[in-house]
Amino acid sequence: MTYKRSLTIEICGSSGDRSLAAGEILIKTLSDIGYHVISFDAYPAEIRGFGKTVAHMRAGREIMLSLSSKVDILVSLNDRYAIEQLKNLNDEGVVIFDNRQRDITYEVLQQDEGQTDKHHLGPGVYTEEEGWKEITSEQVSIAGHLGPGMYLYGVPLYQLSQKTTNESRSRNIVVLGSVAALFNIPKNEFIGNLTAKLGKKDKSVDSVVAAFEEGYNYVRENVVKLDPYSFERLSVDRKGYKLMDGNKAVAQAAIDAGCKLYAGYPITPATKIMEVLFAELPKHGGAVVQTEDEISAIGHVTGAGFAGVRAMTATSGPGFCLMTEFIGYNVMSETPVVIVDSQRGGPATGLPTKTEQSDLNHALFGGNGDTPRIVVAPTSVKECYQWTAEAFYLAEKYQMPVIVLIDLFLSLSVRNVQLDPLPDYKKGSNKLPSQEDMKLYLRQKITDDGVSPRSLPGQENGYQVVSGLEQNEYGTPVYDEYSHTVMTQKRFRKIKTALDHDVPSPERIGQKGRVKLGVISWGSTAGAVADAVDSVLKEGKSVAMLKLIVINPLKEKEIQAFLDDCEKVLVPELNYQGQFANWLSIHFQQKFLRFNKVATRPITHDEIEAEINRLLKE
Amino acid sequence: MHTLHGRALPVASGAKLARPELTVLALVGDGDGLGIGAGHLPHTIRRNPDITCVLFDNAIYGLTKGQTSPMTPQHQITRSHPMGNPDPKMNPVLLALSYGAGYVARGFAGAPDEMQRLFEEGIRHKGFSFIHIMSPCVTFDKVNYLYDNLRSWVRLLPAGYDSTNLDRAFEIARGVELFTGLIYSKPSLEQGAR
Ligand SMILES: Cc1ncc(C[n+]2csc(CCOP(=O)(O)OP(=O)(O)O)c2C)c(N)n1
Ligand SMILES: [Mg+2]
């Protein structure tokens, strides 16, 4: 790759154009030839009907944890929609479009009133409200809309698609051929991925490969390349790297960490975790239940946790709310459970298909009473894997709920990651009773570290009563001052023990020693901060970041040491109130500068960079 | 494990899935199983886990000291309805049959031998079993489920009653008379693979 640290590519079409499928093949190919990739597609929230669909990806030589604000290469399968995307295109961006657009007859499938008629219509746009509207070719072609420094390449996508496959729907494949030729992407990997993806479904693989070749050859023969972008093969070994999104990483972690029961209720964007586990977990001796609601889901997980088996549920904000009573119950009854909350815009049903980091308050404080719980927030897909697995270990070891906070961006964004195998000792962390303990078994025994030895149901002499009521060491309900005090202390002592033994120091990135500006970040936004800090460091700026994955308990000493090094401290996050900055303010006497957005999309690295530069100039 | 109010069925199901070798019972109240946690009943029946649910029905919210429950008869005066309960009560046996439970029985706390037999059978039944127990609240119910009342209300199932006949079971469940005993049982429905 030349010219820039990374390139952002968009393939834009209407939902029938299969731009996402093309995006998948492209990102896989770029990953195979040695690039780091990160994708985050946009598709219409509506299930039925036509709408803009954009495959969006960023590729570069170095690891990237966030998206860019600007696009470098825009591939149009539908100019009407792609014209809207031009506002994001870099001043020196590339557009690839169909230069014989006028001849296009779209095949539109209308399914009104149960009918399945095919209508041939001219260029136009379909909306649920207005139906099909014809539009003129000026409106339709992107060619007249480009800025002066942009590069425009035309390929007769429709014609080449018809020629090779007898249908217009292979325009997405033709254009991949053109992209390969324009940006020097090795052809063989491409064709391999194409046949792997379509081979199973599509019998006419040969014609699809022909469509690709046509797109490739057309560019080689007819197009003069003027832009500076290219993706030559890199000589790095990407064996052992897998393309996956955060949901897949969470599901994989559950399997690898020995989860034997998953219970869940469908909710965007967490549903895919359940779907993956439905297919995979039974192969590993586990059970999966789709329950009637989220209360039942966490109930199932609680039962399994009580029975001594690792169990998990995953949800999003509204479902997380329904689970709240059980969070307290698991604290009180000291039952291990893992709850994954993939945050979306809220409150209430909110913005089901948009990302946000606004469930932090609920994760930290949700529920009645003094309810200590461990909250972790992975910042990347790789960490989704590591920290979901860690959550099982922590929940079991400390006999309490562990909440894994991710968000829609992490859930759905695909990256190429190399997963480190889990250490064996993390696979079983129950504190089982010793023979001595069994002489007079006390389920809620007061111990120095707060953790009581746990007998599992069916264990001889291990009879126990657990409940959501306050209890003494035997598990008998008691409501006196002494018992409530020592038991509350015991429950909080476990958090302290976890902090001392199992919470790593937060990672500091950037300049060592004193800095003009420190940035503390969490969750997926930390990815944007890491990318931004990386780039301002290259400009010699005095900046450092502290990445917090464990949100509760906090490594206060280490964080304080970082704060002491910083002239100013910025806390950017994707919520309105600054929930994380507020959380830090409870613990530290520091004025935190905030950068809050409810953008409905991830914060980009350039936004953070701009804010860093603004604060450095102040 | 004393779970949350209304949530014994999901927790019991989870425990059973996690450790199939355990014998698992879910003991619920009338407010618990038919009010706050009622949503779990049809789905637990559908999933048919091998657990036994005993519904202890005292026709009142006992723990909270005498409010109307889903089993309190219409017009009865309670602490929450000093002018009388405006709503009719529910019919748990009919519900369990309608949802397709494979073992449905009713017992009376004044007849412990029968109760014991029903519990044993219910636990042995492969699949979900549902046992409705009418059980007086001697503290907060002074008019309805009194031992004397219940003793005069309950009936043994007619001689030769065939508990595998679902239509008969529905008739029994819909009737005004309070029959006790095994009302319906059929060989376990197949449990789906999980
Ligand atoms: C979420 C929730 N709401 C309310 C309560 C208070 N509460 C405890 S027991 C109970 C009623 C129980 O009635 P029932 O299930 O009939 O049992 P009984 O006490 O009559 O045996 C209520 C309302 C609670 N514990 N949890
Ligand atoms: Mg009751």
PDB file of N, CA, C and O in Angstrom, chain B residues 136-190:
ATOM      1  N   PRO B 136     -54.163 -24.507  52.915  1.00  0.00           N
ATOM      2  CA  PRO B 136     -54.708 -23.356  53.623  1.00  0.00           C
ATOM      3  C   PRO B 136     -53.644 -22.410  54.189  1.00  0.00           C
ATOM      4  O   PRO B 136     -52.605 -22.866  54.670  1.00  0.00           O
ATOM      5  N   CYS B 137     -53.921 -21.124  54.110  1.00  0.00           N
ATOM      6  CA  CYS B 137     -53.127 -20.138  54.835  1.00  0.00           C
ATOM      7  C   CYS B 137     -53.905 -19.839  56.107  1.00  0.00           C
ATOM      8  O   CYS B 137     -54.902 -19.114  56.076  1.00  0.00           O
ATOM      9  N   VAL B 138     -53.459 -20.429  57.211  1.00  0.00           N
ATOM     10  CA  VAL B 138     -54.263 -20.342  58.430  1.00  0.00           C
ATOM     11  C   VAL B 138     -54.214 -18.945  59.040  1.00  0.00           C
ATOM     12  O   VAL B 138     -54.995 -18.612  59.912  1.00  0.00           O
ATOM     13  N   THR B 139     -53.286 -18.129  58.577  1.00  0.00           N
ATOM     14  CA  THR B 139     -53.123 -16.811  59.170  1.00  0.00           C
ATOM     15  C   THR B 139     -53.945 -15.728  58.456  1.00  0.00           C
ATOM     16  O   THR B 139     -54.595 -14.915  59.092  1.00  0.00           O
ATOM     17  N   PHE B 140     -53.889 -15.736  57.105  1.00  0.00           N
ATOM     18  CA  PHE B 140     -54.479 -14.604  56.388  1.00  0.00           C
ATOM     19  C   PHE B 140     -55.753 -14.941  55.618  1.00  0.00           C
ATOM     20  O   PHE B 140     -56.326 -14.070  54.968  1.00  0.00           O
ATOM     21  N   ASP B 141     -56.148 -16.186  55.648  1.00  0.00           N
ATOM     22  CA  ASP B 141     -57.384 -16.535  54.942  1.00  0.00           C
ATOM     23  C   ASP B 141     -58.357 -17.142  55.955  1.00  0.00           C
ATOM     24  O   ASP B 141     -58.178 -18.265  56.408  1.00  0.00           O
ATOM     25  N   LYS B 142     -59.366 -16.362  56.316  1.00  0.00           N
ATOM     26  CA  LYS B 142     -60.303 -16.830  57.332  1.00  0.00           C
ATOM     27  C   LYS B 142     -61.626 -17.278  56.709  1.00  0.00           C
ATOM     28  O   LYS B 142     -62.577 -17.598  57.413  1.00  0.00           O
ATOM     29  N   VAL B 143     -61.716 -17.233  55.367  1.00  0.00           N
ATOM     30  CA  VAL B 143     -63.016 -17.520  54.755  1.00  0.00           C
ATOM     31  C   VAL B 143     -63.008 -18.593  53.676  1.00  0.00           C
ATOM     32  O   VAL B 143     -64.007 -19.271  53.461  1.00  0.00           O
ATOM     33  N   ASN B 144     -61.913 -18.768  53.011  1.00  0.00           N
ATOM     34  CA  ASN B 144     -61.937 -19.577  51.797  1.00  0.00           C
ATOM     35  C   ASN B 144     -61.328 -20.960  51.989  1.00  0.00           C
ATOM     36  O   ASN B 144     -62.036 -21.940  52.241  1.00  0.00           O
ATOM     37  N   TYR B 145     -59.981 -21.039  51.915  1.00  0.00           N
ATOM     38  CA  TYR B 145     -59.313 -22.341  52.012  1.00  0.00           C
ATOM     39  C   TYR B 145     -59.139 -22.725  53.486  1.00  0.00           C
ATOM     40  O   TYR B 145     -58.034 -22.931  53.952  1.00  0.00           O
ATOM     41  N   LEU B 146     -60.227 -22.846  54.224  1.00  0.00           N
ATOM     42  CA  LEU B 146     -60.107 -23.364  55.593  1.00  0.00           C
ATOM     43  C   LEU B 146     -60.062 -24.885  55.486  1.00  0.00           C
ATOM     44  O   LEU B 146     -60.645 -25.457  54.568  1.00  0.00           O
ATOM     45  N   TYR B 147     -59.391 -25.513  56.436  1.00  0.00           N
ATOM     46  CA  TYR B 147     -59.297 -26.980  56.354  1.00  0.00           C
ATOM     47  C   TYR B 147     -60.683 -27.600  56.246  1.00  0.00           C
ATOM     48  O   TYR B 147     -60.929 -28.493  55.440  1.00  0.00           O
ATOM     49  N   ASP B 148     -61.603 -27.093  57.083  1.00  0.00           N
ATOM     50  CA  ASP B 148     -62.950 -27.688  57.066  1.00  0.00           C
ATOM     51  C   ASP B 148     -63.618 -27.491  55.717  1.00  0.00           C
ATOM     52  O   ASP B 148     -64.233 -28.411  55.174  1.00  0.00           O
ATOM     53  N   ASN B 149     -63.493 -26.283  55.175  1.00  0.00           N
ATOM     54  CA  ASN B 149     -64.072 -26.023  53.852  1.00  0.00           C
ATOM     55  C   ASN B 149     -63.512 -26.985  52.814  1.00  0.00           C
ATOM     56  O   ASN B 149     -64.250 -27.661  52.106  1.00  0.00           O
ATOM     57  N   LEU B 150     -62.209 -27.017  52.771  1.00  0.00           N
ATOM     58  CA  LEU B 150     -61.573 -27.836  51.726  1.00  0.00           C
ATOM     59  C   LEU B 150     -61.946 -29.308  51.870  1.00  0.00           C
ATOM     60  O   LEU B 150     -62.228 -29.986  50.894  1.00  0.00           O
ATOM     61  N   ARG B 151     -62.000 -29.768  53.145  1.00  0.00           N
ATOM     62  CA  ARG B 151     -62.363 -31.168  53.369  1.00  0.00           C
ATOM     63  C   ARG B 151     -63.737 -31.471  52.799  1.00  0.00           C
ATOM     64  O   ARG B 151     -63.963 -32.539  52.232  1.00  0.00           O
ATOM     65  N   SER B 152     -64.618 -30.492  52.896  1.00  0.00           N
ATOM     66  CA  SER B 152     -65.957 -30.756  52.377  1.00  0.00           C
ATOM     67  C   SER B 152     -66.045 -30.525  50.860  1.00  0.00           C
ATOM     68  O   SER B 152     -66.935 -31.041  50.206  1.00  0.00           O
ATOM     69  N   TRP B 153     -65.115 -29.793  50.324  1.00  0.00           N
ATOM     70  CA  TRP B 153     -65.154 -29.522  48.876  1.00  0.00           C
ATOM     71  C   TRP B 153     -64.494 -30.624  48.047  1.00  0.00           C
ATOM     72  O   TRP B 153     -64.935 -30.913  46.944  1.00  0.00           O
ATOM     73  N   VAL B 154     -63.367 -31.143  48.547  1.00  0.00           N
ATOM     74  CA  VAL B 154     -62.592 -32.034  47.670  1.00  0.00           C
ATOM     75  C   VAL B 154     -63.322 -33.353  47.434  1.00  0.00           C
ATOM     76  O   VAL B 154     -64.093 -33.829  48.274  1.00  0.00           O
ATOM     77  N   ARG B 155     -63.111 -33.930  46.265  1.00  0.00           N
ATOM     78  CA  ARG B 155     -63.695 -35.203  45.862  1.00  0.00           C
ATOM     79  C   ARG B 155     -62.575 -36.101  45.352  1.00  0.00           C
ATOM     80  O   ARG B 155     -61.655 -35.620  44.677  1.00  0.00           O
ATOM     81  N   LEU B 156     -62.689 -37.389  45.630  1.00  0.00           N
ATOM     82  CA  LEU B 156     -61.771 -38.328  44.992  1.00  0.00           C
ATOM     83  C   LEU B 156     -62.260 -38.562  43.571  1.00  0.00           C
ATOM     84  O   LEU B 156     -63.469 -38.507  43.304  1.00  0.00           O
ATOM     85  N   LEU B 157     -61.348 -38.817  42.700  1.00  0.00           N
ATOM     86  CA  LEU B 157     -61.728 -39.066  41.300  1.00  0.00           C
ATOM     87  C   LEU B 157     -62.641 -40.288  41.232  1.00  0.00           C
ATOM     88  O   LEU B 157     -62.486 -41.223  42.020  1.00  0.00           O
ATOM     89  N   PRO B 158     -63.642 -40.291  40.340  1.00  0.00           N
ATOM     90  CA  PRO B 158     -64.590 -41.392  40.265  1.00  0.00           C
ATOM     91  C   PRO B 158     -63.879 -42.725  40.042  1.00  0.00           C
ATOM     92  O   PRO B 158     -62.812 -42.762  39.418  1.00  0.00           O
ATOM     93  N   ALA B 159     -64.471 -43.782  40.536  1.00  0.00           N
ATOM     94  CA  ALA B 159     -63.884 -45.111  40.372  1.00  0.00           C
ATOM     95  C   ALA B 159     -63.738 -45.405  38.882  1.00  0.00           C
ATOM     96  O   ALA B 159     -64.607 -45.048  38.080  1.00  0.00           O
ATOM     97  N   GLY B 160     -62.630 -46.015  38.510  1.00  0.00           N
ATOM     98  CA  GLY B 160     -62.402 -46.370  37.110  1.00  0.00           C
ATOM     99  C   GLY B 160     -61.986 -45.189  36.246  1.00  0.00           C
ATOM    100  O   GLY B 160     -61.934 -45.307  35.021  1.00  0.00           O
ATOM    101  N   TYR B 161     -61.682 -44.057  36.880  1.00  0.00           N
ATOM    102  CA  TYR B 161     -61.253 -42.885  36.111  1.00  0.00           C
ATOM    103  C   TYR B 161     -59.971 -43.203  35.343  1.00  0.00           C
ATOM    104  O   TYR B 161     -59.009 -43.740  35.911  1.00  0.00           O
ATOM    105  N   ASP B 162     -59.977 -42.894  34.047  1.00  0.00           N
ATOM    106  CA  ASP B 162     -58.817 -43.207  33.210  1.00  0.00           C
ATOM    107  C   ASP B 162     -57.967 -41.956  33.045  1.00  0.00           C
ATOM    108  O   ASP B 162     -58.325 -41.051  32.294  1.00  0.00           O
ATOM    109  N   SER B 163     -56.827 -41.913  33.721  1.00  0.00           N
ATOM    110  CA  SER B 163     -56.024 -40.684  33.721  1.00  0.00           C
ATOM    111  C   SER B 163     -55.250 -40.497  32.415  1.00  0.00           C
ATOM    112  O   SER B 163     -54.523 -39.524  32.268  1.00  0.00           O
ATOM    113  N   THR B 164     -55.392 -41.418  31.478  1.00  0.00           N
ATOM    114  CA  THR B 164     -54.713 -41.188  30.192  1.00  0.00           C
ATOM    115  C   THR B 164     -55.668 -40.569  29.167  1.00  0.00           C
ATOM    116  O   THR B 164     -55.277 -40.297  28.044  1.00  0.00           O
ATOM    117  N   ASN B 165     -56.924 -40.353  29.579  1.00  0.00           N
ATOM    118  CA  ASN B 165     -57.917 -39.801  28.666  1.00  0.00           C
ATOM    119  C   ASN B 165     -57.951 -38.279  28.808  1.00  0.00           C
ATOM    120  O   ASN B 165     -58.489 -37.731  29.785  1.00  0.00           O
ATOM    121  N   LEU B 166     -57.404 -37.602  27.825  1.00  0.00           N
ATOM    122  CA  LEU B 166     -57.245 -36.153  27.931  1.00  0.00           C
ATOM    123  C   LEU B 166     -58.602 -35.443  27.956  1.00  0.00           C
ATOM    124  O   LEU B 166     -58.784 -34.463  28.690  1.00  0.00           O
ATOM    125  N   ASP B 167     -59.563 -35.920  27.185  1.00  0.00           N
ATOM    126  CA  ASP B 167     -60.871 -35.270  27.170  1.00  0.00           C
ATOM    127  C   ASP B 167     -61.534 -35.334  28.551  1.00  0.00           C
ATOM    128  O   ASP B 167     -62.090 -34.350  29.034  1.00  0.00           O
ATOM    129  N   ARG B 168     -61.439 -36.485  29.163  1.00  0.00           N
ATOM    130  CA  ARG B 168     -61.977 -36.624  30.527  1.00  0.00           C
ATOM    131  C   ARG B 168     -61.239 -35.698  31.488  1.00  0.00           C
ATOM    132  O   ARG B 168     -61.849 -35.054  32.347  1.00  0.00           O
ATOM    133  N   ALA B 169     -59.945 -35.617  31.297  1.00  0.00           N
ATOM    134  CA  ALA B 169     -59.146 -34.753  32.175  1.00  0.00           C
ATOM    135  C   ALA B 169     -59.615 -33.298  32.054  1.00  0.00           C
ATOM    136  O   ALA B 169     -59.762 -32.592  33.062  1.00  0.00           O
ATOM    137  N   PHE B 170     -59.888 -32.865  30.843  1.00  0.00           N
ATOM    138  CA  PHE B 170     -60.372 -31.493  30.648  1.00  0.00           C
ATOM    139  C   PHE B 170     -61.730 -31.304  31.320  1.00  0.00           C
ATOM    140  O   PHE B 170     -61.985 -30.281  31.953  1.00  0.00           O
ATOM    141  N   GLU B 171     -62.607 -32.307  31.197  1.00  0.00           N
ATOM    142  CA  GLU B 171     -63.920 -32.215  31.854  1.00  0.00           C
ATOM    143  C   GLU B 171     -63.756 -32.049  33.366  1.00  0.00           C
ATOM    144  O   GLU B 171     -64.398 -31.202  33.987  1.00  0.00           O
ATOM    145  N   ILE B 172     -62.899 -32.872  33.919  1.00  0.00           N
ATOM    146  CA  ILE B 172     -62.646 -32.820  35.363  1.00  0.00           C
ATOM    147  C   ILE B 172     -62.102 -31.443  35.759  1.00  0.00           C
ATOM    148  O   ILE B 172     -62.520 -30.841  36.748  1.00  0.00           O
ATOM    149  N   ALA B 173     -61.162 -30.955  34.930  1.00  0.00           N
ATOM    150  CA  ALA B 173     -60.523 -29.680  35.255  1.00  0.00           C
ATOM    151  C   ALA B 173     -61.511 -28.525  35.148  1.00  0.00           C
ATOM    152  O   ALA B 173     -61.458 -27.562  35.910  1.00  0.00           O
ATOM    153  N   ARG B 174     -62.437 -28.617  34.187  1.00  0.00           N
ATOM    154  CA  ARG B 174     -63.382 -27.510  33.979  1.00  0.00           C
ATOM    155  C   ARG B 174     -64.542 -27.522  34.967  1.00  0.00           C
ATOM    156  O   ARG B 174     -65.147 -26.495  35.225  1.00  0.00           O
ATOM    157  N   GLY B 175     -64.824 -28.697  35.537  1.00  0.00           N
ATOM    158  CA  GLY B 175     -65.991 -28.827  36.412  1.00  0.00           C
ATOM    159  C   GLY B 175     -65.854 -27.999  37.682  1.00  0.00           C
ATOM    160  O   GLY B 175     -64.767 -27.530  38.034  1.00  0.00           O
ATOM    161  N   VAL B 176     -66.943 -27.791  38.363  1.00  0.00           N
ATOM    162  CA  VAL B 176     -66.897 -26.994  39.596  1.00  0.00           C
ATOM    163  C   VAL B 176     -66.367 -27.810  40.772  1.00  0.00           C
ATOM    164  O   VAL B 176     -65.876 -27.263  41.747  1.00  0.00           O
ATOM    165  N   GLU B 177     -66.468 -29.124  40.669  1.00  0.00           N
ATOM    166  CA  GLU B 177     -66.017 -29.935  41.806  1.00  0.00           C
ATOM    167  C   GLU B 177     -64.492 -30.027  41.834  1.00  0.00           C
ATOM    168  O   GLU B 177     -63.839 -30.074  40.798  1.00  0.00           O
ATOM    169  N   LEU B 178     -63.959 -30.045  43.059  1.00  0.00           N
ATOM    170  CA  LEU B 178     -62.500 -30.059  43.227  1.00  0.00           C
ATOM    171  C   LEU B 178     -62.014 -31.491  43.401  1.00  0.00           C
ATOM    172  O   LEU B 178     -61.933 -32.003  44.518  1.00  0.00           O
ATOM    173  N   PHE B 179     -61.722 -32.148  42.300  1.00  0.00           N
ATOM    174  CA  PHE B 179     -61.210 -33.516  42.368  1.00  0.00           C
ATOM    175  C   PHE B 179     -59.730 -33.491  42.717  1.00  0.00           C
ATOM    176  O   PHE B 179     -58.989 -32.625  42.248  1.00  0.00           O
ATOM    177  N   THR B 180     -59.303 -34.447  43.534  1.00  0.00           N
ATOM    178  CA  THR B 180     -57.869 -34.599  43.801  1.00  0.00           C
ATOM    179  C   THR B 180     -57.412 -35.955  43.282  1.00  0.00           C
ATOM    180  O   THR B 180     -58.216 -36.859  43.090  1.00  0.00           O
ATOM    181  N   GLY B 181     -56.127 -36.052  43.075  1.00  0.00           N
ATOM    182  CA  GLY B 181     -55.534 -37.295  42.554  1.00  0.00           C
ATOM    183  C   GLY B 181     -54.840 -37.025  41.233  1.00  0.00           C
ATOM    184  O   GLY B 181     -54.651 -35.866  40.835  1.00  0.00           O
ATOM    185  N   LEU B 182     -54.446 -38.085  40.567  1.00  0.00           N
ATOM    186  CA  LEU B 182     -53.771 -37.950  39.275  1.00  0.00           C
ATOM    187  C   LEU B 182     -54.816 -37.684  38.192  1.00  0.00           C
ATOM    188  O   LEU B 182     -55.604 -38.556  37.854  1.00  0.00           O
ATOM    189  N   ILE B 183     -54.836 -36.498  37.687  1.00  0.00           N
ATOM    190  CA  ILE B 183     -55.865 -36.120  36.724  1.00  0.00           C
ATOM    191  C   ILE B 183     -55.471 -36.503  35.302  1.00  0.00           C
ATOM    192  O   ILE B 183     -56.287 -36.954  34.517  1.00  0.00           O
ATOM    193  N   TYR B 184     -54.219 -36.339  35.002  1.00  0.00           N
ATOM    194  CA  TYR B 184     -53.797 -36.707  33.652  1.00  0.00           C
ATOM    195  C   TYR B 184     -52.343 -37.136  33.653  1.00  0.00           C
ATOM    196  O   TYR B 184     -51.490 -36.504  34.292  1.00  0.00           O
ATOM    197  N   SER B 185     -52.039 -38.190  32.937  1.00  0.00           N
ATOM    198  CA  SER B 185     -50.636 -38.511  32.705  1.00  0.00           C
ATOM    199  C   SER B 185     -50.511 -39.243  31.386  1.00  0.00           C
ATOM    200  O   SER B 185     -51.375 -40.023  31.000  1.00  0.00           O
ATOM    201  N   LYS B 186     -49.463 -38.940  30.704  1.00  0.00           N
ATOM    202  CA  LYS B 186     -49.189 -39.665  29.469  1.00  0.00           C
ATOM    203  C   LYS B 186     -47.689 -39.888  29.393  1.00  0.00           C
ATOM    204  O   LYS B 186     -46.910 -39.162  30.038  1.00  0.00           O
ATOM    205  N   PRO B 187     -47.295 -40.893  28.640  1.00  0.00           N
ATOM    206  CA  PRO B 187     -45.856 -41.130  28.511  1.00  0.00           C
ATOM    207  C   PRO B 187     -45.191 -39.840  28.062  1.00  0.00           C
ATOM    208  O   PRO B 187     -45.803 -39.047  27.353  1.00  0.00           O
ATOM    209  N   SER B 188     -43.964 -39.685  28.508  1.00  0.00           N
ATOM    210  CA  SER B 188     -43.274 -38.416  28.271  1.00  0.00           C
ATOM    211  C   SER B 188     -43.289 -38.008  26.811  1.00  0.00           C
ATOM    212  O   SER B 188     -43.098 -38.823  25.916  1.00  0.00           O
ATOM    213  N   LEU B 189     -43.550 -36.726  26.612  1.00  0.00           N
ATOM    214  CA  LEU B 189     -43.352 -36.166  25.276  1.00  0.00           C
ATOM    215  C   LEU B 189     -41.863 -36.224  24.997  1.00  0.00           C
ATOM    216  O   LEU B 189     -41.061 -36.167  25.914  1.00  0.00           O
ATOM    217  N   GLU B 190     -41.545 -36.281  23.762  1.00  0.00           N
ATOM    218  CA  GLU B 190     -40.128 -36.297  23.449  1.00  0.00           C
ATOM    219  C   GLU B 190     -39.530 -34.930  23.786  1.00  0.00           C
ATOM    220  O   GLU B 190     -40.124 -33.900  23.519  1.00  0.00           O
TER     221      GLU B 190
END
